[in-house]
PDB file of C-alpha atoms in Angstrom:
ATOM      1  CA  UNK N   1      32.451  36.064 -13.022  1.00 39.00           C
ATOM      2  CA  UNK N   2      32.282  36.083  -9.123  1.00 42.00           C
ATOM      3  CA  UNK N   3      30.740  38.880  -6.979  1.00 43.00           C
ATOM      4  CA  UNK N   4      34.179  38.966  -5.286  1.00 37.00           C
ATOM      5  CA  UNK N   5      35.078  40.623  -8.792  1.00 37.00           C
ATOM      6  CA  UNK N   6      32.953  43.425  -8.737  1.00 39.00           C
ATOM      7  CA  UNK N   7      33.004  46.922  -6.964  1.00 38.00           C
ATOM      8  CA  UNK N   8      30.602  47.325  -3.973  1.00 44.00           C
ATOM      9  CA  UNK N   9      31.319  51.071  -5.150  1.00 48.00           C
ATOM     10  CA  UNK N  10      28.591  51.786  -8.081  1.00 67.00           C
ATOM     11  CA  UNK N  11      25.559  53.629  -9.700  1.00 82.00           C
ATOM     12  CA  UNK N  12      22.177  51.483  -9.096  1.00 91.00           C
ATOM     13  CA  UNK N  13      18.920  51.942 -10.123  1.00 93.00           C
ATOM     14  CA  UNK N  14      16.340  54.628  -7.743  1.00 92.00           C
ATOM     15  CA  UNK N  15      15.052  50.672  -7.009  1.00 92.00           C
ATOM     16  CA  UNK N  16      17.951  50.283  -5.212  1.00 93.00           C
ATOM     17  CA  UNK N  17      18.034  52.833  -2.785  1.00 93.00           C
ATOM     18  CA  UNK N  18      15.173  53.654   0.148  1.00 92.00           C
ATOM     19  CA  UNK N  19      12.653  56.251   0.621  1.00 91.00           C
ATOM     20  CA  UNK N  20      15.838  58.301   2.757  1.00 89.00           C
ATOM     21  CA  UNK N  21      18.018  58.024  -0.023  1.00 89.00           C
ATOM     22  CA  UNK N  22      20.039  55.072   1.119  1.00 90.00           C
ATOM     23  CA  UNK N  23      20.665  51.556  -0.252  1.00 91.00           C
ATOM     24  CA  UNK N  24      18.502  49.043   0.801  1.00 92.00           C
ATOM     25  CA  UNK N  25      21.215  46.575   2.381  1.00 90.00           C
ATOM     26  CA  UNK N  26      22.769  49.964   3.963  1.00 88.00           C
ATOM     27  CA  UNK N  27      19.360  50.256   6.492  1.00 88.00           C
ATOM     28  CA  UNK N  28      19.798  49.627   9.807  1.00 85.00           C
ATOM     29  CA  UNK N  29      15.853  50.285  10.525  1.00 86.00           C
ATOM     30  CA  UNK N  30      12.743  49.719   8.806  1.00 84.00           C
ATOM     31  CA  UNK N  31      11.923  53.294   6.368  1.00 82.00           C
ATOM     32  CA  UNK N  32      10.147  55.572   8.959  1.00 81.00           C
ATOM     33  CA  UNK N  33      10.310  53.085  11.888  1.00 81.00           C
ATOM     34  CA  UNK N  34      12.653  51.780  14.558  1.00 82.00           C
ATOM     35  CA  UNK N  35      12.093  48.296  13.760  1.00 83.00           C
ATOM     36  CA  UNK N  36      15.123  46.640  12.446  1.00 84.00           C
ATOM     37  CA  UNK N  37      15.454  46.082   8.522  1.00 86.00           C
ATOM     38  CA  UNK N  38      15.768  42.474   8.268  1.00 84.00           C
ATOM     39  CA  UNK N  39      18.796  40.478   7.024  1.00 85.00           C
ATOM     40  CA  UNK N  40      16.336  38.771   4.199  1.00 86.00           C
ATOM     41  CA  UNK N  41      15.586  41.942   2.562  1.00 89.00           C
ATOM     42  CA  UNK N  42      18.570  43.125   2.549  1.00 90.00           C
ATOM     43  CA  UNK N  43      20.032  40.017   1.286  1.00 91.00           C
ATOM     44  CA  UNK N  44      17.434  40.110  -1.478  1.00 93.00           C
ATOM     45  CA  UNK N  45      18.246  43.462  -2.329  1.00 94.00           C
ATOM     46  CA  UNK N  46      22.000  43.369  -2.862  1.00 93.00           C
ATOM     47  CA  UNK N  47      22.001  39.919  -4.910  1.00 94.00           C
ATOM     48  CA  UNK N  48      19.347  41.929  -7.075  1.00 94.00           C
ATOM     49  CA  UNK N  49      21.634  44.826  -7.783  1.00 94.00           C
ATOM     50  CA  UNK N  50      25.311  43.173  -7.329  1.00 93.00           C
ATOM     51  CA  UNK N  51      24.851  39.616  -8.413  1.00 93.00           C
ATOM     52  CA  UNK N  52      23.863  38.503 -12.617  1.00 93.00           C
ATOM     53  CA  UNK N  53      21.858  35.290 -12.607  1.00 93.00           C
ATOM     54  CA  UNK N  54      24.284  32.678 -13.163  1.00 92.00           C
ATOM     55  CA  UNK N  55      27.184  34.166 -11.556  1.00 94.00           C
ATOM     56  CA  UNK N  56      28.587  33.410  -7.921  1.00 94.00           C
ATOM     57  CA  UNK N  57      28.935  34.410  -4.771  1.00 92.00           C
ATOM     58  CA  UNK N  58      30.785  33.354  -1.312  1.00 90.00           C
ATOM     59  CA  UNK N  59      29.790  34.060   2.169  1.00 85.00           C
ATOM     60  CA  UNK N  60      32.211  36.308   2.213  1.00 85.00           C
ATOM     61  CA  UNK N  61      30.908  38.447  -0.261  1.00 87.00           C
ATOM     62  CA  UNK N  62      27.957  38.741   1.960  1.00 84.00           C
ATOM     63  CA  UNK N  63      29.549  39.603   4.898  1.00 82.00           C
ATOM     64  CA  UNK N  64      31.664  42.455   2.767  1.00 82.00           C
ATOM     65  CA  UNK N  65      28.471  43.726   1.216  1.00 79.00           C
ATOM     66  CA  UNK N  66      25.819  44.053   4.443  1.00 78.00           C
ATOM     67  CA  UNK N  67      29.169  45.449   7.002  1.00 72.00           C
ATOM     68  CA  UNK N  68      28.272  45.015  11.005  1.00 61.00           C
ATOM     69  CA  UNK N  69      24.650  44.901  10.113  1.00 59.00           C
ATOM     70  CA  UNK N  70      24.526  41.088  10.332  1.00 58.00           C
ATOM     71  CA  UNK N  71      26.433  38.197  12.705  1.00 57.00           C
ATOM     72  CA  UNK N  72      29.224  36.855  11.365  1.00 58.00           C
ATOM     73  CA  UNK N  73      27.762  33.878  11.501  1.00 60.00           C
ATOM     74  CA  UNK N  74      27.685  31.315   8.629  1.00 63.00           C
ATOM     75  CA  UNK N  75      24.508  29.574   9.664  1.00 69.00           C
ATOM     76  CA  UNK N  76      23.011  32.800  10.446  1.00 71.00           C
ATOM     77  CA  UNK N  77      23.179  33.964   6.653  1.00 78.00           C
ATOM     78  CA  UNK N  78      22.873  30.247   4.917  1.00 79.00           C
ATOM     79  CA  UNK N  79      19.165  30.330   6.764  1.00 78.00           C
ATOM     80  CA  UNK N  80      18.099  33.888   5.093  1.00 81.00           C
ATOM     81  CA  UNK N  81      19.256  32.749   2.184  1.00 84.00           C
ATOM     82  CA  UNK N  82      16.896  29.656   2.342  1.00 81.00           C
ATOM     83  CA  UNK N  83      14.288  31.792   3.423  1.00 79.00           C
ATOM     84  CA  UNK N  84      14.122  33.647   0.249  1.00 85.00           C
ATOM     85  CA  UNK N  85      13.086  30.645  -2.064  1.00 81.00           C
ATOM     86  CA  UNK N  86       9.434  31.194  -0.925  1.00 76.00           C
ATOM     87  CA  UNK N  87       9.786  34.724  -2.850  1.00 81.00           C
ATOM     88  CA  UNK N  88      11.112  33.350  -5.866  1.00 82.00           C
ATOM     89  CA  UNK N  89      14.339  32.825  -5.276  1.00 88.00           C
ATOM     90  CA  UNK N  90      16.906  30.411  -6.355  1.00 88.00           C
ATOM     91  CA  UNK N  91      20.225  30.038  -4.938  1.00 90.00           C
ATOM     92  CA  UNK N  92      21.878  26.645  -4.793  1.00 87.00           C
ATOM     93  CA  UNK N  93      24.919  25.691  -2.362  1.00 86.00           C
ATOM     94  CA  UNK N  94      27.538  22.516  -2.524  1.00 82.00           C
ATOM     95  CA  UNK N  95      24.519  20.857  -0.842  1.00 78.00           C
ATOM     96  CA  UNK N  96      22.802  21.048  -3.813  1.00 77.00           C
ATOM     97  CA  UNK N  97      25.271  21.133  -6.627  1.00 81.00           C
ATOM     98  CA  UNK N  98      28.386  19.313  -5.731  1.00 83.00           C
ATOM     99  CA  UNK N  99      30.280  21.320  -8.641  1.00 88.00           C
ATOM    100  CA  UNK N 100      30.027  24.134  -6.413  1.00 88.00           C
ATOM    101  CA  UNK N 101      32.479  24.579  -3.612  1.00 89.00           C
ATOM    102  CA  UNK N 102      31.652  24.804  -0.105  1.00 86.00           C
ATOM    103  CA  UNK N 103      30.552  28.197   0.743  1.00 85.00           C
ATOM    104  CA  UNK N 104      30.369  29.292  -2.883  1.00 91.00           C
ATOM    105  CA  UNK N 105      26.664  29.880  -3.916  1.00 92.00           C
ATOM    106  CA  UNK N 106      25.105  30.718  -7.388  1.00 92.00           C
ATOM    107  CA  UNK N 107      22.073  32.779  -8.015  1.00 93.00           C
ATOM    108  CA  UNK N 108      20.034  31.140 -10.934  1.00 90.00           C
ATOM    109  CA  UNK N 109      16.732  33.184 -10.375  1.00 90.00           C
ATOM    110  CA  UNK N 110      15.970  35.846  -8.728  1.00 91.00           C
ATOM    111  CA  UNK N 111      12.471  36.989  -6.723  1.00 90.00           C
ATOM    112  CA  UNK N 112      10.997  39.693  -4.588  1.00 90.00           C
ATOM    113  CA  UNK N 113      13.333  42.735  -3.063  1.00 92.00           C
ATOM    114  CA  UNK N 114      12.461  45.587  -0.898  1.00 91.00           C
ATOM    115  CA  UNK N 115      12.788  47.704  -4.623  1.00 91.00           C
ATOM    116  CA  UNK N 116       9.639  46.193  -5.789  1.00 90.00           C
ATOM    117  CA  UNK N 117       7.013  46.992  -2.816  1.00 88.00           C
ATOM    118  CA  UNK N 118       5.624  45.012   0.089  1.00 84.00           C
ATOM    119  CA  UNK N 119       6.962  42.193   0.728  1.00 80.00           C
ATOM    120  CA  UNK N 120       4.192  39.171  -0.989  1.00 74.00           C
ATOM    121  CA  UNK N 121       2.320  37.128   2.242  1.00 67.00           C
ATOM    122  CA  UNK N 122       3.562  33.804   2.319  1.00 64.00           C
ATOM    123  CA  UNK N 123       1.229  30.667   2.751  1.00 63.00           C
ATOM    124  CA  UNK N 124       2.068  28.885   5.775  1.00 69.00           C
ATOM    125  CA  UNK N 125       1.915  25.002   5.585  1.00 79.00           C
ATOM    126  CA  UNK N 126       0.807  24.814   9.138  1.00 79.00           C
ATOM    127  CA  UNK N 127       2.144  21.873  11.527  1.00 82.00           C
ATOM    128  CA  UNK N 128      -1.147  19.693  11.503  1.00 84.00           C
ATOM    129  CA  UNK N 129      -0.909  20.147   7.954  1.00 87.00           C
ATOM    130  CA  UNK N 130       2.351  19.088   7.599  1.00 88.00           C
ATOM    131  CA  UNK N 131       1.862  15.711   9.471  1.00 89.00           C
ATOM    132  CA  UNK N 132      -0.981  15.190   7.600  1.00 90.00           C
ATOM    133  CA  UNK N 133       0.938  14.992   4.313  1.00 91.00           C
ATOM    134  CA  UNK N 134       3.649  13.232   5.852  1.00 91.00           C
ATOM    135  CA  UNK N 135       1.403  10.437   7.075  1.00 89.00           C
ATOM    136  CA  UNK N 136      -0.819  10.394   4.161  1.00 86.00           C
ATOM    137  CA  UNK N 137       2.648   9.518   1.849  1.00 86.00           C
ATOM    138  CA  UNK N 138       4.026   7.171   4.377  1.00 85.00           C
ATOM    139  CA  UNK N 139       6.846   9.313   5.698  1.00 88.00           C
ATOM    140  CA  UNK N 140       8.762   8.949   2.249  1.00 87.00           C
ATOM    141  CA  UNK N 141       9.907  11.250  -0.755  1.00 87.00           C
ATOM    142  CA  UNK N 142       7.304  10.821  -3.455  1.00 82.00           C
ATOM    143  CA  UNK N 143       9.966  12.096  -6.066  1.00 78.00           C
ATOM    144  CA  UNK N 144      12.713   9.642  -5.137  1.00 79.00           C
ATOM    145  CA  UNK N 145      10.839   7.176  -2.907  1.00 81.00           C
ATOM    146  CA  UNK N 146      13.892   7.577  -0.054  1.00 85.00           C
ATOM    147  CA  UNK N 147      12.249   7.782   3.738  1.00 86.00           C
ATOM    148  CA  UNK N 148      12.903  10.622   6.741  1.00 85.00           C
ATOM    149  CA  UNK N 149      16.980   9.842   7.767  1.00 84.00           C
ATOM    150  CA  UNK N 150      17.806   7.096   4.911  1.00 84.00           C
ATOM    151  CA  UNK N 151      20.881   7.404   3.184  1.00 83.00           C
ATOM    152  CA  UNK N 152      20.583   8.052  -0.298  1.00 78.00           C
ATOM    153  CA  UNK N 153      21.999   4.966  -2.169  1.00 69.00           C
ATOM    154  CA  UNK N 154      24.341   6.727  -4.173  1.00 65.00           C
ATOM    155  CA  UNK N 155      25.617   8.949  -1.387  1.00 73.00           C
ATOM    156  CA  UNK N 156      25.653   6.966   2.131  1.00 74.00           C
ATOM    157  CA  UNK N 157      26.943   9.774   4.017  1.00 78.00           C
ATOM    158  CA  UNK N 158      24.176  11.751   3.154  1.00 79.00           C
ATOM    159  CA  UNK N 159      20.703  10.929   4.729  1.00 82.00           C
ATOM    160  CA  UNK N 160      17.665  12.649   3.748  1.00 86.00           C
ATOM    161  CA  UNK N 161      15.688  14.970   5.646  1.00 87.00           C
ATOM    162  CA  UNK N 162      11.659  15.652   4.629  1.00 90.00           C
ATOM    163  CA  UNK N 163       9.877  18.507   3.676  1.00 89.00           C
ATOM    164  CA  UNK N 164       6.438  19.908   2.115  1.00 89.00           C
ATOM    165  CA  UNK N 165       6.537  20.501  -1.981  1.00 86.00           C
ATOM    166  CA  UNK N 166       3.940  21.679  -3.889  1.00 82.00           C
ATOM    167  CA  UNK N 167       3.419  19.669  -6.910  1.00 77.00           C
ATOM    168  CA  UNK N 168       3.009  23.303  -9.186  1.00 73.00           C
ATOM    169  CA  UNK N 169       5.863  25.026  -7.646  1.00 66.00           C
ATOM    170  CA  UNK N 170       4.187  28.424  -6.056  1.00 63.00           C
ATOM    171  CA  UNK N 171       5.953  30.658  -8.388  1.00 55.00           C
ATOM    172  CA  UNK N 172       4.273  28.903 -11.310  1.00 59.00           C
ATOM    173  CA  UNK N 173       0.786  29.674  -9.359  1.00 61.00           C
ATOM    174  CA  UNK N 174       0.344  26.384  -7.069  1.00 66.00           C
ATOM    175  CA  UNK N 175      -1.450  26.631  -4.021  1.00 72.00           C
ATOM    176  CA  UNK N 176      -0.908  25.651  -0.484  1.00 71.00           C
ATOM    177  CA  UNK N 177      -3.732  23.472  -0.836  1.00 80.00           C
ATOM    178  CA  UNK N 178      -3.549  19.544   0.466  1.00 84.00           C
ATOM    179  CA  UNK N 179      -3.676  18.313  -2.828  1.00 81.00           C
ATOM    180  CA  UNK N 180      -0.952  20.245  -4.192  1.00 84.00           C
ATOM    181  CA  UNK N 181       1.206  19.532  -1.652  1.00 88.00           C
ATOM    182  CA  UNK N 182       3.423  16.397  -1.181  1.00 88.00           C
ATOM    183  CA  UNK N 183       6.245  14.744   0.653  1.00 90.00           C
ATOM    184  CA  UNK N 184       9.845  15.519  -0.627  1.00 89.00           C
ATOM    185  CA  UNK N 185      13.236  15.167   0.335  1.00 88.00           C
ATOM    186  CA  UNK N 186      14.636  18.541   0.361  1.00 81.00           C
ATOM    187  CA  UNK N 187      17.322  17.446  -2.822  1.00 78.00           C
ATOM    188  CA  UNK N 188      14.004  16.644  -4.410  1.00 80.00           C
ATOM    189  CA  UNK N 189      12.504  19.964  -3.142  1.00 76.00           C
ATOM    190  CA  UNK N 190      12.129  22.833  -5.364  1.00 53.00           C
ATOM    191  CA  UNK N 191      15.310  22.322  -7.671  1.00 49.00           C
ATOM    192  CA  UNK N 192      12.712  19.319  -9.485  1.00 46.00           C
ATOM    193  CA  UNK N 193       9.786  21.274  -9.692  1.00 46.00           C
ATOM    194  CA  UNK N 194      11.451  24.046 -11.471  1.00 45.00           C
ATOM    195  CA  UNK N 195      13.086  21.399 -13.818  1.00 44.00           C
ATOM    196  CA  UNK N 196       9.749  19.935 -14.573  1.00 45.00           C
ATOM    197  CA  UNK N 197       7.862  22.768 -14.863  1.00 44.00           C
ATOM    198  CA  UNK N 198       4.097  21.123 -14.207  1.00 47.00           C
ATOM    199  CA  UNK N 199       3.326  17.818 -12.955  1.00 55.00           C
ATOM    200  CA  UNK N 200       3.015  14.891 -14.508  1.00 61.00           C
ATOM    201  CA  UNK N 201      -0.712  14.471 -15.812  1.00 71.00           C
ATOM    202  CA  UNK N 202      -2.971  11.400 -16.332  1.00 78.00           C
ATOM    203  CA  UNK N 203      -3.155  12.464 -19.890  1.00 80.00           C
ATOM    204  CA  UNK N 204       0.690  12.005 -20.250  1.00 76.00           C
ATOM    205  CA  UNK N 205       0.991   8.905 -17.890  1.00 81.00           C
ATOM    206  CA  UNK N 206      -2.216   6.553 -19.503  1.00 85.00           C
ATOM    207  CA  UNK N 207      -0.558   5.700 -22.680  1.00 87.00           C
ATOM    208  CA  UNK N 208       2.343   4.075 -20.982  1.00 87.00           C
ATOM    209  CA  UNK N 209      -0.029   2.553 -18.567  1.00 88.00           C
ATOM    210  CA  UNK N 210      -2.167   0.980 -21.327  1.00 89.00           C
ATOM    211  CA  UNK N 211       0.520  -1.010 -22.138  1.00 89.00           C
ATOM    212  CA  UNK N 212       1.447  -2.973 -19.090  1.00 89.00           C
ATOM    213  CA  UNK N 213       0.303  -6.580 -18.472  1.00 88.00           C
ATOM    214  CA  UNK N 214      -2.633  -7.628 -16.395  1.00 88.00           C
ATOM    215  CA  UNK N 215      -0.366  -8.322 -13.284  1.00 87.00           C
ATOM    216  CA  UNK N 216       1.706  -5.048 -13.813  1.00 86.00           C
ATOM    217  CA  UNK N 217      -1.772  -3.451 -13.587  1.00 88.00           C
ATOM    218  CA  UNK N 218      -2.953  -5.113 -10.274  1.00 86.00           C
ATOM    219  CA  UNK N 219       0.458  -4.253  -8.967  1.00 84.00           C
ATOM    220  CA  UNK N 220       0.170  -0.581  -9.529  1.00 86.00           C
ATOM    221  CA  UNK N 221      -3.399  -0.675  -8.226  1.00 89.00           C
ATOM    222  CA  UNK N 222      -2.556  -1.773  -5.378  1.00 84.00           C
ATOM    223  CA  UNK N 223       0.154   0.602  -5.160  1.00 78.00           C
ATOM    224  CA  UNK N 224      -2.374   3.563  -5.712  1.00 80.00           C
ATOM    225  CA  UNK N 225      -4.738   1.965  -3.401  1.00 82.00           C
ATOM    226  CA  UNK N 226      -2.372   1.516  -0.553  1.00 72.00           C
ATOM    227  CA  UNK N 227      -0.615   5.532  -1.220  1.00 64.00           C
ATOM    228  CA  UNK N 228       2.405   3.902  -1.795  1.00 62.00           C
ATOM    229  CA  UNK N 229       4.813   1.010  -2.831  1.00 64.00           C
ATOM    230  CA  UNK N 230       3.579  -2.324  -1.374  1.00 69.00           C
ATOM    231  CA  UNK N 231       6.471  -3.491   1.328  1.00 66.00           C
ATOM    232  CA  UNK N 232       6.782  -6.457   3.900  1.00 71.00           C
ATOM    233  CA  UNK N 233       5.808  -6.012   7.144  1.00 78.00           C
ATOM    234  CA  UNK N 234       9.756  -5.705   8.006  1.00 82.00           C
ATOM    235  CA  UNK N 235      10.087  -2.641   5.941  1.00 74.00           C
ATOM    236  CA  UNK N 236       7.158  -1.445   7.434  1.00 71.00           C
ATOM    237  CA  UNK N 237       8.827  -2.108  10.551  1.00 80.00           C
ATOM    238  CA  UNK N 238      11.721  -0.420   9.754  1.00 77.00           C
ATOM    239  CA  UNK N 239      10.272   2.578   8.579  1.00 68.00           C
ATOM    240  CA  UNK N 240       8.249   2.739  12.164  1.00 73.00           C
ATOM    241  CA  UNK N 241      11.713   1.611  14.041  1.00 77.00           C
ATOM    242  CA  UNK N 242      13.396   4.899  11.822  1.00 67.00           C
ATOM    243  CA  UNK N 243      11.606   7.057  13.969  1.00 64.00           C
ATOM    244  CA  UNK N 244      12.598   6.351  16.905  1.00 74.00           C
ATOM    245  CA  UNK N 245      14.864   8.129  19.425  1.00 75.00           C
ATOM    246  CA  UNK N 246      18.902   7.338  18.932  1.00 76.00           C
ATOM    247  CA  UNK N 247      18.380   5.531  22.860  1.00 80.00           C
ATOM    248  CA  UNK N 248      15.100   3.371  21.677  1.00 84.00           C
ATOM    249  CA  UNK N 249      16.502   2.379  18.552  1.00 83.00           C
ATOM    250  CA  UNK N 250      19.533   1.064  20.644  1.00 88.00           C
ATOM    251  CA  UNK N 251      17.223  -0.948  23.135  1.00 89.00           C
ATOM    252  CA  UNK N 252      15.167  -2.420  19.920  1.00 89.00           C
ATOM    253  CA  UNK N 253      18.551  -3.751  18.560  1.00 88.00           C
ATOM    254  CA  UNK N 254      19.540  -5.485  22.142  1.00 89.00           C
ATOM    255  CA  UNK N 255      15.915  -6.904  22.277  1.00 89.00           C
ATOM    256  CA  UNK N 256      16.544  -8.246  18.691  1.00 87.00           C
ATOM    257  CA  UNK N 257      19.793  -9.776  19.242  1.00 86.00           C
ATOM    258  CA  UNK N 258      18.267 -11.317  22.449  1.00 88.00           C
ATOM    259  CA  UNK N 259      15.180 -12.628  20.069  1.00 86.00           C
ATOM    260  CA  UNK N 260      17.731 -13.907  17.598  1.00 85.00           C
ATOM    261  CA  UNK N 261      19.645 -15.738  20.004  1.00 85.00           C
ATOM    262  CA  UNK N 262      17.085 -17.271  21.746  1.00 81.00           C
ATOM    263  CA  UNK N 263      15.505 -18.597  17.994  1.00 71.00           C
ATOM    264  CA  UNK N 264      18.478 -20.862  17.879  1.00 67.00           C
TER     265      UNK N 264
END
C-alpha cells in the first residue's frame, strides 16, 4: 500500500496534533512563538501518523500532505528527509534500493517526531574531526574499501562520495567518539550498520585468523600496521592525484603524456 492510497482526511492520535489544537505538519510557527516550524518536524510528524513502516511514499505525497508550507522543490525535501536519519529514521530512495523507483521512498523505521517532546541534541562530528578520520583511514570506505569519487566496480556510473559512520550505529547507543567513528561510503553508511547490528569483534574474527599461514599473517600485519591495504606507490599516487581539482588533474595527464613520450 502507497501513501497516495490513503486519506489525508482522518482521526490521529492527541500525539498528533499541537498544544493549539492543530496537526503538527499543519504549523506554520513554532507552538507559542513566531519562529517558523521546520520542514523536518513536520516531515517527521506526518510519516509517523500517515505512513506504516514498510509502505511507500512519493514526493508527491509530501508536497500534498505539508500544502504551501514548503518549496516545491525536490532537493529541498530529499535533504529533510536525510536529515532525519540522525533521529532514528530510515527512509531509503532509488539511490539506495534500485527496486524502488525514482522519487518513490519507503519508510522502514521510524524515529523522533514533534509528538514525542524535544527534539534529542544531535552530536556533531565537527570538521577537524572529520578530516581526522578521513586521513587516519586513507581517504577510503572501510566497509567496501572503494576511495572518495571511484566508481564502484559493479556500477561505473556511480562514484562514491565519503562520509563519517559510527561503527555502533547511534540508535543502538554508539558514540561520537574517534574510535567509534570510521570512513564510509554513504551506500555503506547506515543501511550496513543496521544490517549488522554490532561490529565485528576480535572474539569473532581470531578463530578465522588462527588459521591463516605464516605469510597470510605478516600480510595482514602489515595491513593493520599501515591502517590499511598495502598498495604501490602508483596507487598511492592515484589516490593523492583523485583529489585534485578537475583543471590539475588535466595538467597532471599532459605532464604524463609528455613524460611518456619523452621515455621512448
Amino acid at each position: 500500500m502507497t501513501a497516495e492510497n490513503r486519506a489525508d482526511s482522518r482521526d490521529y492520535p492527541a500525539e498528533a496534533y499541537a498544544p493549539n489544537g492543530q496537526l503538527w505538519w499543519r504549523l506554520r510557527y513554532q507552538p507559542g512563538s513566531r519562529r517558523r516550524f521546520g520542514d523536518e518536524r513536520k516531515l517527521a510528524a506526518w510519516l509517523t501518523f500517515n505512513v506504516n513502516e514498510g509502505d511507500t511514499f512519493t514526493m508527491a505525497d509530501l508536497r500534498r500532505a505539508l500544502g504551501d508550507e514548503v518549496p516545491n522543490d525536490a532537493e529541498h525535501l530529499n535533504r529533510r528527509l536525510r536529515a532525519l536519519r540522525p533521529d532514528g529514521w530510515r527512509i531509503p530512495s532509488n539511490t539506495d534500493d534500485r527496486t524502488l523507483p525514482i522519487g518513490t521512498y519507503r519508510l522502514e523505521a521510524k524515529g523522533w517526531h514533534p509528538g514525542l517532546g524535544p527534539r534529542p541534541k544531535r552530536d556533531a562530528v565537527s570538521d577537524a574531526d572529520r578530516r581526522r578520520i578521513f586521513n587516519r583511514d586513507g581517504w577510503r570506505c572501510v566497509v567496501c574499501g572503494v576511495g572518495s569519487g571511484e566508481p564502484y566496480p559493479e556500477n561505473p556510473d556511480s562514484k562514491a562520495v565519503l562520509t563519517v559512520g559510527h561503527r555502533v550505529a547511534r540508535d543502538l547507543g554508539g558514540s561520537v567518539e574517534l574510535d567509534n567513528l570510521q570512513t564510509e561510503c554513504k551506500r555503506c553508511n547506515e543501511p550496513l550498520r543496521h544490517e549488522l547490528g554490532f561490529p565485528e569483534t576480535l572474539t569473532e574474527l581470531l578463530p578465522e585468523v588462527k588459521r591463516f599461514r605464516k605469510s597470510e599473517l605478516e600480510t595482514l600485519l602489515s595491513w593493520l600496521q599501515a591502517r590499511q591495504r598495502i598498495r604501490n606507490r602508483v596507487d598511492a599516487a592515484y589516490d593523492r592525484a583523485r583529489r585534485l581539482s578537475e583543471g590539475e588533474q588535466e595538467r597532471l595527464k599532459h605532464t604524463l603524456r609528455t613524460m611518456i613520450q619523452g621515455s621512448r
